[in-house]
Each structure stands twice: as C-alpha cells, then as structure tokens.
mmCIF file of N, CA and C in Angstrom:
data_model
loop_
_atom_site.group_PDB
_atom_site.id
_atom_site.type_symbol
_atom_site.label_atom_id
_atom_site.label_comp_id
_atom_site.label_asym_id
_atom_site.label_seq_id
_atom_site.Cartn_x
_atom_site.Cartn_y
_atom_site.Cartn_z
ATOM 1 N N UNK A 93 44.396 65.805 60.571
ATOM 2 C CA UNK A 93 43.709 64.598 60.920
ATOM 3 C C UNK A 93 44.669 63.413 60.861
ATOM 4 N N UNK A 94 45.649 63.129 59.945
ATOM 5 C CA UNK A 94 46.571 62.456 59.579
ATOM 6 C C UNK A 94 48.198 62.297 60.849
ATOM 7 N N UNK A 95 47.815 64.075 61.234
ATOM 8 C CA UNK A 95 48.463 63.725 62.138
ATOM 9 C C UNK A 95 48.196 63.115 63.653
ATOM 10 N N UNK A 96 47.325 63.427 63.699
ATOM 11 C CA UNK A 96 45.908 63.062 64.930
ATOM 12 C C UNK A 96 45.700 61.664 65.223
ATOM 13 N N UNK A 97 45.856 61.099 63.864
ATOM 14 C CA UNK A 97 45.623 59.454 64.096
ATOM 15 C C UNK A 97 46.687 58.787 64.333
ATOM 16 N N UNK A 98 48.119 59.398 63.635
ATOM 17 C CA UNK A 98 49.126 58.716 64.479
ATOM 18 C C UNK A 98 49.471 57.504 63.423
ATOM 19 N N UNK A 99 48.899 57.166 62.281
ATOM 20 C CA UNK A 99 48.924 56.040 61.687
ATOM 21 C C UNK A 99 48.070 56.295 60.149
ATOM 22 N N UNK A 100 48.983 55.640 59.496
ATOM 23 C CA UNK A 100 48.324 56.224 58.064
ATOM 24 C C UNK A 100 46.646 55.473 58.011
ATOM 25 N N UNK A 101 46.339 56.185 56.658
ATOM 26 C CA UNK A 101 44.937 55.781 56.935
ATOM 27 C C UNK A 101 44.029 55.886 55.355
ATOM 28 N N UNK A 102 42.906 55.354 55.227
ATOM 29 C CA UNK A 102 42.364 54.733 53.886
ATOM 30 C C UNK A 102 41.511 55.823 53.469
ATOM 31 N N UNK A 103 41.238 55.930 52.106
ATOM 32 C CA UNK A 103 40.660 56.947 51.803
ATOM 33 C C UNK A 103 39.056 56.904 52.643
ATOM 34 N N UNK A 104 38.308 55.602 53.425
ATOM 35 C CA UNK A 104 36.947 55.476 53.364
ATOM 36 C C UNK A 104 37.228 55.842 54.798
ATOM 37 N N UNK A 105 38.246 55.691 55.572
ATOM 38 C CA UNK A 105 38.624 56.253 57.095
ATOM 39 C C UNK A 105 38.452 57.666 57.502
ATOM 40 N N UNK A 106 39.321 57.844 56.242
ATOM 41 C CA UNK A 106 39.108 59.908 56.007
ATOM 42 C C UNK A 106 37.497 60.208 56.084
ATOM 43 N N UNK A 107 36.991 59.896 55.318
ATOM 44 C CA UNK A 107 35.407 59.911 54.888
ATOM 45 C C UNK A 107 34.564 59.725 56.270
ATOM 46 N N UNK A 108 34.974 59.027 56.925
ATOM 47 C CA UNK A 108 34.063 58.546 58.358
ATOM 48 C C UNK A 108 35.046 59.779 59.301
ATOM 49 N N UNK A 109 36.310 59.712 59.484
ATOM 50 C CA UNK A 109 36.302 61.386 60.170
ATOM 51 C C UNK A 109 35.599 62.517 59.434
ATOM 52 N N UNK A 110 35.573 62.867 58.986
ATOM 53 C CA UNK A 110 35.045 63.895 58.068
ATOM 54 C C UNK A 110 33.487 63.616 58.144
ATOM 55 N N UNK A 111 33.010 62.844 58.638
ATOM 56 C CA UNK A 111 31.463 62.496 58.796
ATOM 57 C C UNK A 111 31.063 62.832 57.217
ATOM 58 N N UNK A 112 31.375 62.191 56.579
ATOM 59 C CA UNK A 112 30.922 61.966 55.121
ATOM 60 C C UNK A 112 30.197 60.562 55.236
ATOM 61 N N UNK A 113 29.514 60.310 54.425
ATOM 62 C CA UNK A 113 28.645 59.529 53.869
ATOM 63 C C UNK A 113 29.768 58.609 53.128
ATOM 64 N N UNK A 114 29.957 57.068 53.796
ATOM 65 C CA UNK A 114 30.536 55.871 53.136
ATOM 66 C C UNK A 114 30.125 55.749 51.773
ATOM 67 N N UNK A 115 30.328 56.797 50.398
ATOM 68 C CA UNK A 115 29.451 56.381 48.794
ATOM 69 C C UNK A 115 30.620 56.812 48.212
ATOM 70 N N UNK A 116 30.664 55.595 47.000
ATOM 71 C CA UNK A 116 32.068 55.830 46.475
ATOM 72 C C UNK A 116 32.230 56.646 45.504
ATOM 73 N N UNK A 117 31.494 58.473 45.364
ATOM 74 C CA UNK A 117 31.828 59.252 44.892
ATOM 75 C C UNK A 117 32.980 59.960 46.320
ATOM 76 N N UNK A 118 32.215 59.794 47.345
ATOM 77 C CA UNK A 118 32.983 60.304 48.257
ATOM 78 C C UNK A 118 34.386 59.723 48.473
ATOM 79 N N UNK A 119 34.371 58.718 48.423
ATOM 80 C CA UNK A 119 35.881 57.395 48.511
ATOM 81 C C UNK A 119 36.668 57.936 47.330
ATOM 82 N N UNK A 120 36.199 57.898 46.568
ATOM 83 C CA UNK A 120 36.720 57.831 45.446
ATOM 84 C C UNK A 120 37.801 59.681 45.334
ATOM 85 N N UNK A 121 36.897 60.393 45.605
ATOM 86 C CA UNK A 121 37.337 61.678 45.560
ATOM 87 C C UNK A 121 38.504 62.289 46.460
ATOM 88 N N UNK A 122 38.185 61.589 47.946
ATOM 89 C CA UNK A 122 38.989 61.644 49.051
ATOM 90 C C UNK A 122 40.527 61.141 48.562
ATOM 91 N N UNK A 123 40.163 59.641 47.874
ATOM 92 C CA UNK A 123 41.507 59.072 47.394
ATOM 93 C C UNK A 123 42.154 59.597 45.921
ATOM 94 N N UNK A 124 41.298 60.159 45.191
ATOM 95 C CA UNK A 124 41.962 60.994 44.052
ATOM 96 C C UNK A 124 42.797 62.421 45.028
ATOM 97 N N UNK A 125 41.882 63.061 45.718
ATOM 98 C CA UNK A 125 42.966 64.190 46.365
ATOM 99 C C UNK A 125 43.720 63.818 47.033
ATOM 100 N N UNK A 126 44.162 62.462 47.753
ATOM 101 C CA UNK A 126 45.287 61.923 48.371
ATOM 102 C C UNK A 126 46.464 61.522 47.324
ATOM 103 N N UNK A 127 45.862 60.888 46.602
ATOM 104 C CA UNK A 127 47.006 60.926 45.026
ATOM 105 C C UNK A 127 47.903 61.932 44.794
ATOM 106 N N UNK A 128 47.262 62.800 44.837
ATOM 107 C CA UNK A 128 47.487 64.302 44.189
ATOM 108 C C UNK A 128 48.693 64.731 45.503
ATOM 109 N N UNK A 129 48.408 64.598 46.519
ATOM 110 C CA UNK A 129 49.000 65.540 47.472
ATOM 111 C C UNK A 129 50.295 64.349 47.794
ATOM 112 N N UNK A 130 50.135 63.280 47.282
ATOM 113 C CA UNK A 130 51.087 62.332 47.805
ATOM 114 C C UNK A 130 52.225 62.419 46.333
ATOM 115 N N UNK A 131 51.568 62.910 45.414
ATOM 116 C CA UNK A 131 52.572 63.001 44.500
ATOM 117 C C UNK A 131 53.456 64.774 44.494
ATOM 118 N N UNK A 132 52.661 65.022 45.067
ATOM 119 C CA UNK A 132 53.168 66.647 45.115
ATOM 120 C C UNK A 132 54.442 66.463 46.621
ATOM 121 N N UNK A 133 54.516 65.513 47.790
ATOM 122 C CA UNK A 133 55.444 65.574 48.307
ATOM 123 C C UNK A 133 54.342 65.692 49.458
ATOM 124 N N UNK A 134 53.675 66.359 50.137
ATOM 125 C CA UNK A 134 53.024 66.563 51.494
ATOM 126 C C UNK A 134 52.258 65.451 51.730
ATOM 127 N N UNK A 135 51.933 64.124 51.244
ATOM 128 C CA UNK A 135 51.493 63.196 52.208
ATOM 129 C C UNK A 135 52.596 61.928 51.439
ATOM 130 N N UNK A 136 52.621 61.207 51.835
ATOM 131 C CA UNK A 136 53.104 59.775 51.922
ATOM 132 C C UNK A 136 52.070 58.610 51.501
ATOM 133 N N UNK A 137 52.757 58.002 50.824
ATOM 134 C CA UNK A 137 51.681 56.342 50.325
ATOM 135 C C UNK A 137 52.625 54.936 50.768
ATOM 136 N N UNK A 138 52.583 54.917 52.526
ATOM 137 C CA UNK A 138 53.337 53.623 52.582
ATOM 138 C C UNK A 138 53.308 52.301 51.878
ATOM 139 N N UNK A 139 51.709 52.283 51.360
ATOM 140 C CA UNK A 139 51.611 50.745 51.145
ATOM 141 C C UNK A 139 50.233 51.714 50.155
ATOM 142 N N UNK A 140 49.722 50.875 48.858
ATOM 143 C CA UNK A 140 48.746 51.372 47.867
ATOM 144 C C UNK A 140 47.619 51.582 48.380
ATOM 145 N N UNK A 141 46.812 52.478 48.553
ATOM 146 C CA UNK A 141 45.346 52.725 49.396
ATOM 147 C C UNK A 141 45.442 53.451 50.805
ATOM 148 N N UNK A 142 46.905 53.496 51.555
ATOM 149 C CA UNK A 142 47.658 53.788 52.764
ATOM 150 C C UNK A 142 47.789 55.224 52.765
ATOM 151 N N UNK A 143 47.420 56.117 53.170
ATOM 152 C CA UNK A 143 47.721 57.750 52.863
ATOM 153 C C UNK A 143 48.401 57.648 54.707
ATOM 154 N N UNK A 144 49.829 58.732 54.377
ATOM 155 C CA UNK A 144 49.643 59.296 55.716
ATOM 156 C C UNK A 144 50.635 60.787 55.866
ATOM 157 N N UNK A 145 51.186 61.065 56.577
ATOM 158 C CA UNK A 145 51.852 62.738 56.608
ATOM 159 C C UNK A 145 53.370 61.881 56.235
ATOM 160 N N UNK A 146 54.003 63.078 55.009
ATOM 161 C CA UNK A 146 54.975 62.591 54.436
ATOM 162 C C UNK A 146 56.086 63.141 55.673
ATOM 163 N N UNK A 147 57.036 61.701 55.556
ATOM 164 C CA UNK A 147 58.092 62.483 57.070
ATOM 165 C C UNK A 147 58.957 63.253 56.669
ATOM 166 N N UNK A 148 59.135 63.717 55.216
ATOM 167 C CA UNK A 148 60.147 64.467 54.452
ATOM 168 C C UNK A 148 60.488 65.785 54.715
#
C-alpha cells in the first residue's frame, strides 16, 4: 500500500485504505505497528507520524 501511494503516509491514512473505522484504537494500533516495523529497518519515518517504504 505504501508502495502504491508513492508518498509516505499517516497512521489514520492507512486506516481509511484499509477501510477501517477512523477510532483511535484503530490509529493508534496502525501507528504502534508502524513503530515497530520502522525500527526493525522495513519502513522508514521521514518526519514523526510520516510512515513510508524504507529505501534501504
């Protein structure tokens, strides 16, 4: 999806592709597993709240 958009993107963005429900268990969760994967090396955090595909 990350690569699809072409442009990094917010945890509540993810949530509206994903046809999730805008509630900030959902926000919240989306952006805890973006944490996670951005610290493990496979996504990127250009700017704080910013998720996108790490170019590494």
């Amino acid at each position: 999806m990350l690569a699809d958009a072409g442009h990094p993107m917010r945890a509540r963005d993810i949530c509206e592709a994903l046809d999730l429900p805008i509630l900030p268990k959902h926000t919240e969760g989306i952006r805890s597993k973006q944490k996670r994967l951005v610290t493990r090396g496979v996504l990127a955090a250009p700017e704080p709240g910013l998720f996108d595909q790490s170019h590494t």
